[in-house]
Short mmCIF file of C-alpha atoms in Angstrom, two decimals:
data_model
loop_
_atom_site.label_atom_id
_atom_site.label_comp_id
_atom_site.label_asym_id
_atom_site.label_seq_id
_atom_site.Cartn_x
_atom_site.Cartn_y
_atom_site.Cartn_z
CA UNK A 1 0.00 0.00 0.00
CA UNK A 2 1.02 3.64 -0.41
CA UNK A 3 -0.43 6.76 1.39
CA UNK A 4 -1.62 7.55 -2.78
CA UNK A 5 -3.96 4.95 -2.28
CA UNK A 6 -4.77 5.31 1.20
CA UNK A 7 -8.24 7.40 2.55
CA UNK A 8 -8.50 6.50 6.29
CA UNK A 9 -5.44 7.19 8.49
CA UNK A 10 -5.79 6.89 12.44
CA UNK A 11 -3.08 8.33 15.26
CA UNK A 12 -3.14 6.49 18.33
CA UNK A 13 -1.33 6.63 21.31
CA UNK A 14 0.09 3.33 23.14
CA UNK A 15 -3.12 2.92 24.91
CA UNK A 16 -1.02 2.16 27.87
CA UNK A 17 -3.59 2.42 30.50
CA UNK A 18 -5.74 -0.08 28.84
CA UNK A 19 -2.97 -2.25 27.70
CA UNK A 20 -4.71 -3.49 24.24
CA UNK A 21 -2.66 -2.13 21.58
CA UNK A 22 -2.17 -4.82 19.66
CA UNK A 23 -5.90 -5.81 20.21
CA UNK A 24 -6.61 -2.34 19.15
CA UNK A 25 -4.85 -1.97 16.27
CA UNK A 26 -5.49 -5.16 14.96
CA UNK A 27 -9.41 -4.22 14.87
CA UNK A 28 -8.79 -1.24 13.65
CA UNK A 29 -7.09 -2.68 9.97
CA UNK A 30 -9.72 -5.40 10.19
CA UNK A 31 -12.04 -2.34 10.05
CA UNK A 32 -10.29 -0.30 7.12
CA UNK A 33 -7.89 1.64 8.58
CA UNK A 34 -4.99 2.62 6.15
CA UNK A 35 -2.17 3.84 8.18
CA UNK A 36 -1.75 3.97 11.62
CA UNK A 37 0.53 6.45 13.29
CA UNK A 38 2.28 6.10 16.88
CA UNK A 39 1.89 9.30 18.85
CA UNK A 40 2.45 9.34 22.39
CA UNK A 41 4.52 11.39 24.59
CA UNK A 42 4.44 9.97 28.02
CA UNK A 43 6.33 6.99 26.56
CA UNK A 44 10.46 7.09 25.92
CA UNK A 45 12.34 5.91 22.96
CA UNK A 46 13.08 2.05 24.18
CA UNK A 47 9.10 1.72 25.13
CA UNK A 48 8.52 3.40 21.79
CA UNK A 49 10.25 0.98 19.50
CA UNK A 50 8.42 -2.07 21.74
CA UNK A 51 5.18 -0.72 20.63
CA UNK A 52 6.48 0.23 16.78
CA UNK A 53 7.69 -3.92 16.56
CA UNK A 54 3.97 -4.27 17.42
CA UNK A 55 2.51 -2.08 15.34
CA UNK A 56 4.63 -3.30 12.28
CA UNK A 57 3.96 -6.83 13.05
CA UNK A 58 -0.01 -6.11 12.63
CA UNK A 59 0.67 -4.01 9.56
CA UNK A 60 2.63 -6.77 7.93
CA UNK A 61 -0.47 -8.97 8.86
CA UNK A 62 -2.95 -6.82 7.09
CA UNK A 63 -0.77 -5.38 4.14
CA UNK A 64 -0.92 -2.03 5.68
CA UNK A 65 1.13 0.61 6.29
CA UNK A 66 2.39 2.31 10.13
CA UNK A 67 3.82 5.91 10.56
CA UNK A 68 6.34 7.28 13.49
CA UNK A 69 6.00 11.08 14.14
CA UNK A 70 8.24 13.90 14.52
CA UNK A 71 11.00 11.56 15.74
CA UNK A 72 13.27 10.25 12.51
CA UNK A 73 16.21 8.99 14.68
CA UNK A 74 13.08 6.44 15.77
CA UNK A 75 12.03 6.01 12.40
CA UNK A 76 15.06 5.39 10.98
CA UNK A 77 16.07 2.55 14.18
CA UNK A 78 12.04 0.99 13.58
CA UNK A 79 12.66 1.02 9.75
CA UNK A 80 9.45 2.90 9.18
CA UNK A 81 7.55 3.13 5.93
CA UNK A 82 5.72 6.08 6.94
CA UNK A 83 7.41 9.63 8.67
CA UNK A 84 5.23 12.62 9.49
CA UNK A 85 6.34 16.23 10.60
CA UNK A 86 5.29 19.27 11.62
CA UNK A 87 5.59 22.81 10.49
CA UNK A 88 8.53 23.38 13.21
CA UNK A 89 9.93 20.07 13.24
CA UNK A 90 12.64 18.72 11.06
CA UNK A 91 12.81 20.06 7.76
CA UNK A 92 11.74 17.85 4.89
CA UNK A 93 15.53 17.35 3.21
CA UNK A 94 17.21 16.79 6.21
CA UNK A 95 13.88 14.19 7.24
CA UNK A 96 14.64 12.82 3.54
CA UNK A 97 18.51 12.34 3.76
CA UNK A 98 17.83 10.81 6.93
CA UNK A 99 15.23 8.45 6.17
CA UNK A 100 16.21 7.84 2.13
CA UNK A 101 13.98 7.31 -0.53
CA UNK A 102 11.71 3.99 0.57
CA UNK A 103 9.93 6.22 3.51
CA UNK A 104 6.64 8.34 2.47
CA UNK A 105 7.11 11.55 4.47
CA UNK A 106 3.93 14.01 5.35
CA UNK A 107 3.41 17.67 6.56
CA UNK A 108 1.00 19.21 8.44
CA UNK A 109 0.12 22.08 6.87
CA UNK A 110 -2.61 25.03 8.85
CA UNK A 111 -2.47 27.81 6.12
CA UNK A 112 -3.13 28.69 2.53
CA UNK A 113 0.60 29.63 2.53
CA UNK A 114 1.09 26.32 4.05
CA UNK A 115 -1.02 24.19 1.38
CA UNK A 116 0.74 26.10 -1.65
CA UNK A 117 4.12 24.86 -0.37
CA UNK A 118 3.09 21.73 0.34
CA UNK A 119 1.72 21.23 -3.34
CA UNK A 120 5.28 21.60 -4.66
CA UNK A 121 7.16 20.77 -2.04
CA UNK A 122 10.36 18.13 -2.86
CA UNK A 123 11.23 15.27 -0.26
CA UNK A 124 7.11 15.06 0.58
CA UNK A 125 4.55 12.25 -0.48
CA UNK A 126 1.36 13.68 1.62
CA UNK A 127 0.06 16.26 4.07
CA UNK A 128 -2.49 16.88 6.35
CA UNK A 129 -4.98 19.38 6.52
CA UNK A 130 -6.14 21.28 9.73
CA UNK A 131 -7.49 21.10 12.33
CA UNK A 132 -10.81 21.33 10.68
CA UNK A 133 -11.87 21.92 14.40
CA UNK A 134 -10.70 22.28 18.14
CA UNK A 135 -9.40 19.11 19.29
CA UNK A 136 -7.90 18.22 22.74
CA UNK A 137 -5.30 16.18 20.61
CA UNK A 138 -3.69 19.48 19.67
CA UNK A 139 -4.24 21.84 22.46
CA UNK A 140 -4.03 25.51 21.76
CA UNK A 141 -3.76 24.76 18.20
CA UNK A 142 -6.58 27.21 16.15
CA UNK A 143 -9.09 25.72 14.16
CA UNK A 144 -8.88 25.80 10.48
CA UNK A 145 -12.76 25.46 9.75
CA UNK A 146 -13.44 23.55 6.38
CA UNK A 147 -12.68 26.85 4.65
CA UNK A 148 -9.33 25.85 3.54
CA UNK A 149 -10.23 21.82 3.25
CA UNK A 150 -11.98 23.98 0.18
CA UNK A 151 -8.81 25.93 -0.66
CA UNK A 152 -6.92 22.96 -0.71
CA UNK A 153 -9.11 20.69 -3.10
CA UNK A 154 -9.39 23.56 -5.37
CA UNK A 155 -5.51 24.30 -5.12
CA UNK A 156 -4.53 20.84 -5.83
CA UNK A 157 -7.41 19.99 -8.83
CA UNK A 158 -6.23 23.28 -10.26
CA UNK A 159 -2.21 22.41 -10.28
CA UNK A 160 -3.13 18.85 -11.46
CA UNK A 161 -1.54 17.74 -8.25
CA UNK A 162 -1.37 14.03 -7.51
CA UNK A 163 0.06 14.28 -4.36
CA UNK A 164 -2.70 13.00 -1.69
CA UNK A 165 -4.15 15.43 1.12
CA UNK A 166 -5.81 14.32 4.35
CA UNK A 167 -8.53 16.37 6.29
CA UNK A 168 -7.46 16.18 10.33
CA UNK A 169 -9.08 17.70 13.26
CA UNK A 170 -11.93 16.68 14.89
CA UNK A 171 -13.18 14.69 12.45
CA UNK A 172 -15.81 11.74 13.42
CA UNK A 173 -19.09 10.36 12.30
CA UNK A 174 -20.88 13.28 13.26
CA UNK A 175 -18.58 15.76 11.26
CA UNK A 176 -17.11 13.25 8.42
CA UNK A 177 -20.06 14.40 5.76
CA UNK A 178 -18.83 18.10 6.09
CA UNK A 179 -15.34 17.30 5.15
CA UNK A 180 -16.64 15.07 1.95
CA UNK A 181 -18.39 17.70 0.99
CA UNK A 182 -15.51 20.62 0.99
CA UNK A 183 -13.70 18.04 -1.07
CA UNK A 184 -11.34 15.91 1.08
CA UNK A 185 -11.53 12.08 0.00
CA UNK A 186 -9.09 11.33 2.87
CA UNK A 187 -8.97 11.96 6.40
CA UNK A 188 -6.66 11.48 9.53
CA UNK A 189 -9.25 10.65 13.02
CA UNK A 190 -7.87 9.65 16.52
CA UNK A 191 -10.87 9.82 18.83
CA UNK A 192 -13.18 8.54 16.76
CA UNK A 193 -11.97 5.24 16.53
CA UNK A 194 -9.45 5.34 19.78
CA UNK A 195 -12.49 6.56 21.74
CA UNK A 196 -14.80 3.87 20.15
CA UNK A 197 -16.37 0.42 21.97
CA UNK A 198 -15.96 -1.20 18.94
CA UNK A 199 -12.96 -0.25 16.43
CA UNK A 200 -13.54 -2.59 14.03
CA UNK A 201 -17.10 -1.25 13.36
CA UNK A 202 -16.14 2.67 13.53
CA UNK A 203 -13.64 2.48 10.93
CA UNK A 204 -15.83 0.61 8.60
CA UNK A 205 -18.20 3.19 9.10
CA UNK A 206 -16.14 6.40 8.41
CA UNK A 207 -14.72 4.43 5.45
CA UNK A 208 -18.26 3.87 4.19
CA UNK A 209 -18.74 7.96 4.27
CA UNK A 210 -16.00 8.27 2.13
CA UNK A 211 -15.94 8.66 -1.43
CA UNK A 212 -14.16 6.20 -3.67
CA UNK A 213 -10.67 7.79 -4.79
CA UNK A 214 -10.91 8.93 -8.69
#
């Protein structure tokens, strides 16, 4: 698989209170799930690369694909497929001389100014959208409103861009309709299948909402 072809993409911490993660991410690729991304503080780097084996173990399983965030000396050590960064993290070259040329690398991106770059940007494969809205996820981080999910769809149809965009922020089965219709076909969710009784079942069902990919 290759974040191209991928629509739903879920972050997840370790769920170390609960002490399921493999359970957990297990039903969440039975459900659909794309890409899942590790992202949790409160653990260090040896605990991190336990739950990574994990994670790429389950992948493997389901032909799909894991992510690491922000941290590429952990990426590099867990042999990642997937890398993700932030506007103040580490720059996309040095990311891509460190990682070489078999990881996908993605951007969040929070602006217009932000989208545009991302569009042409060299050493990236995807980026993120948002936050659509307020999430606890990313505390004092503004919303974005679905104003420029618009900007971006009408950026990237206009450039004859290829390179895939996700919608992130606050984004459930309550919201997912509003995102379709400012013209994301892929979107990034953490609560609403971390929060969920039954993973399995809320992926399929934000997959469903969806549209196909063109």
């Amino acid at each position: 698989m290759d974040p191209i072809t991928a629509r739903l993409y879920l972050c997840t911490d370790a769920r170390t209170e609960r002490g399921d993660f493999a359970d957990f991410v297990t039903a969440a690729f039975a459900g659909g799930v794309d890409i899942i991304q590790l992202r949790d503080k409160t653990i260090d780097a040896a605990e991190e690369l336990d739950y990574l084996e994990i994670l790429r173990s389950v992948a493997d399983r389901h032909a799909r694909l894991w992510a690491v965030n922000d941290r590429a000396d952990i990426a590099v050590l867990a042999g990642a497929p997937v890398f993700h960064v932030g506007q103040t993290d580490l720059p996309l070259p040095a990311a891509r001389t460190l990682l070489g040329d078999a990881a996908r690398i993605g951007l969040s991106t929070h602006t217009t100014g932000q989208v545009d770059a991302a569009l042409v940007a060299d050493s990236l494969d995807y980026f993120c959208v948002g936050p659509v809205w307020a999430t606890p996820t990313k505390p004092g981080r503004a919303a974005v409103g679905t104003g420029l999910l618009r900007y971006a769809a009408e950026q990237s149809a206009s450039a004859g861009s290829l390179r895939p965009w996700f919608a992130i922020g606050g984004i459930d089965l309550g919201t997912i309709d509003q995102v379709v219709e400012a013209g994301a076909t892929r979107v990034v969710v953490v609560r609403a299948i971390t929060a969920a009784d039954d993973p399995t079942d809320a992926a399929e069902r934000l997959l469903a909402s969806l549209p196909p990919l063109g």
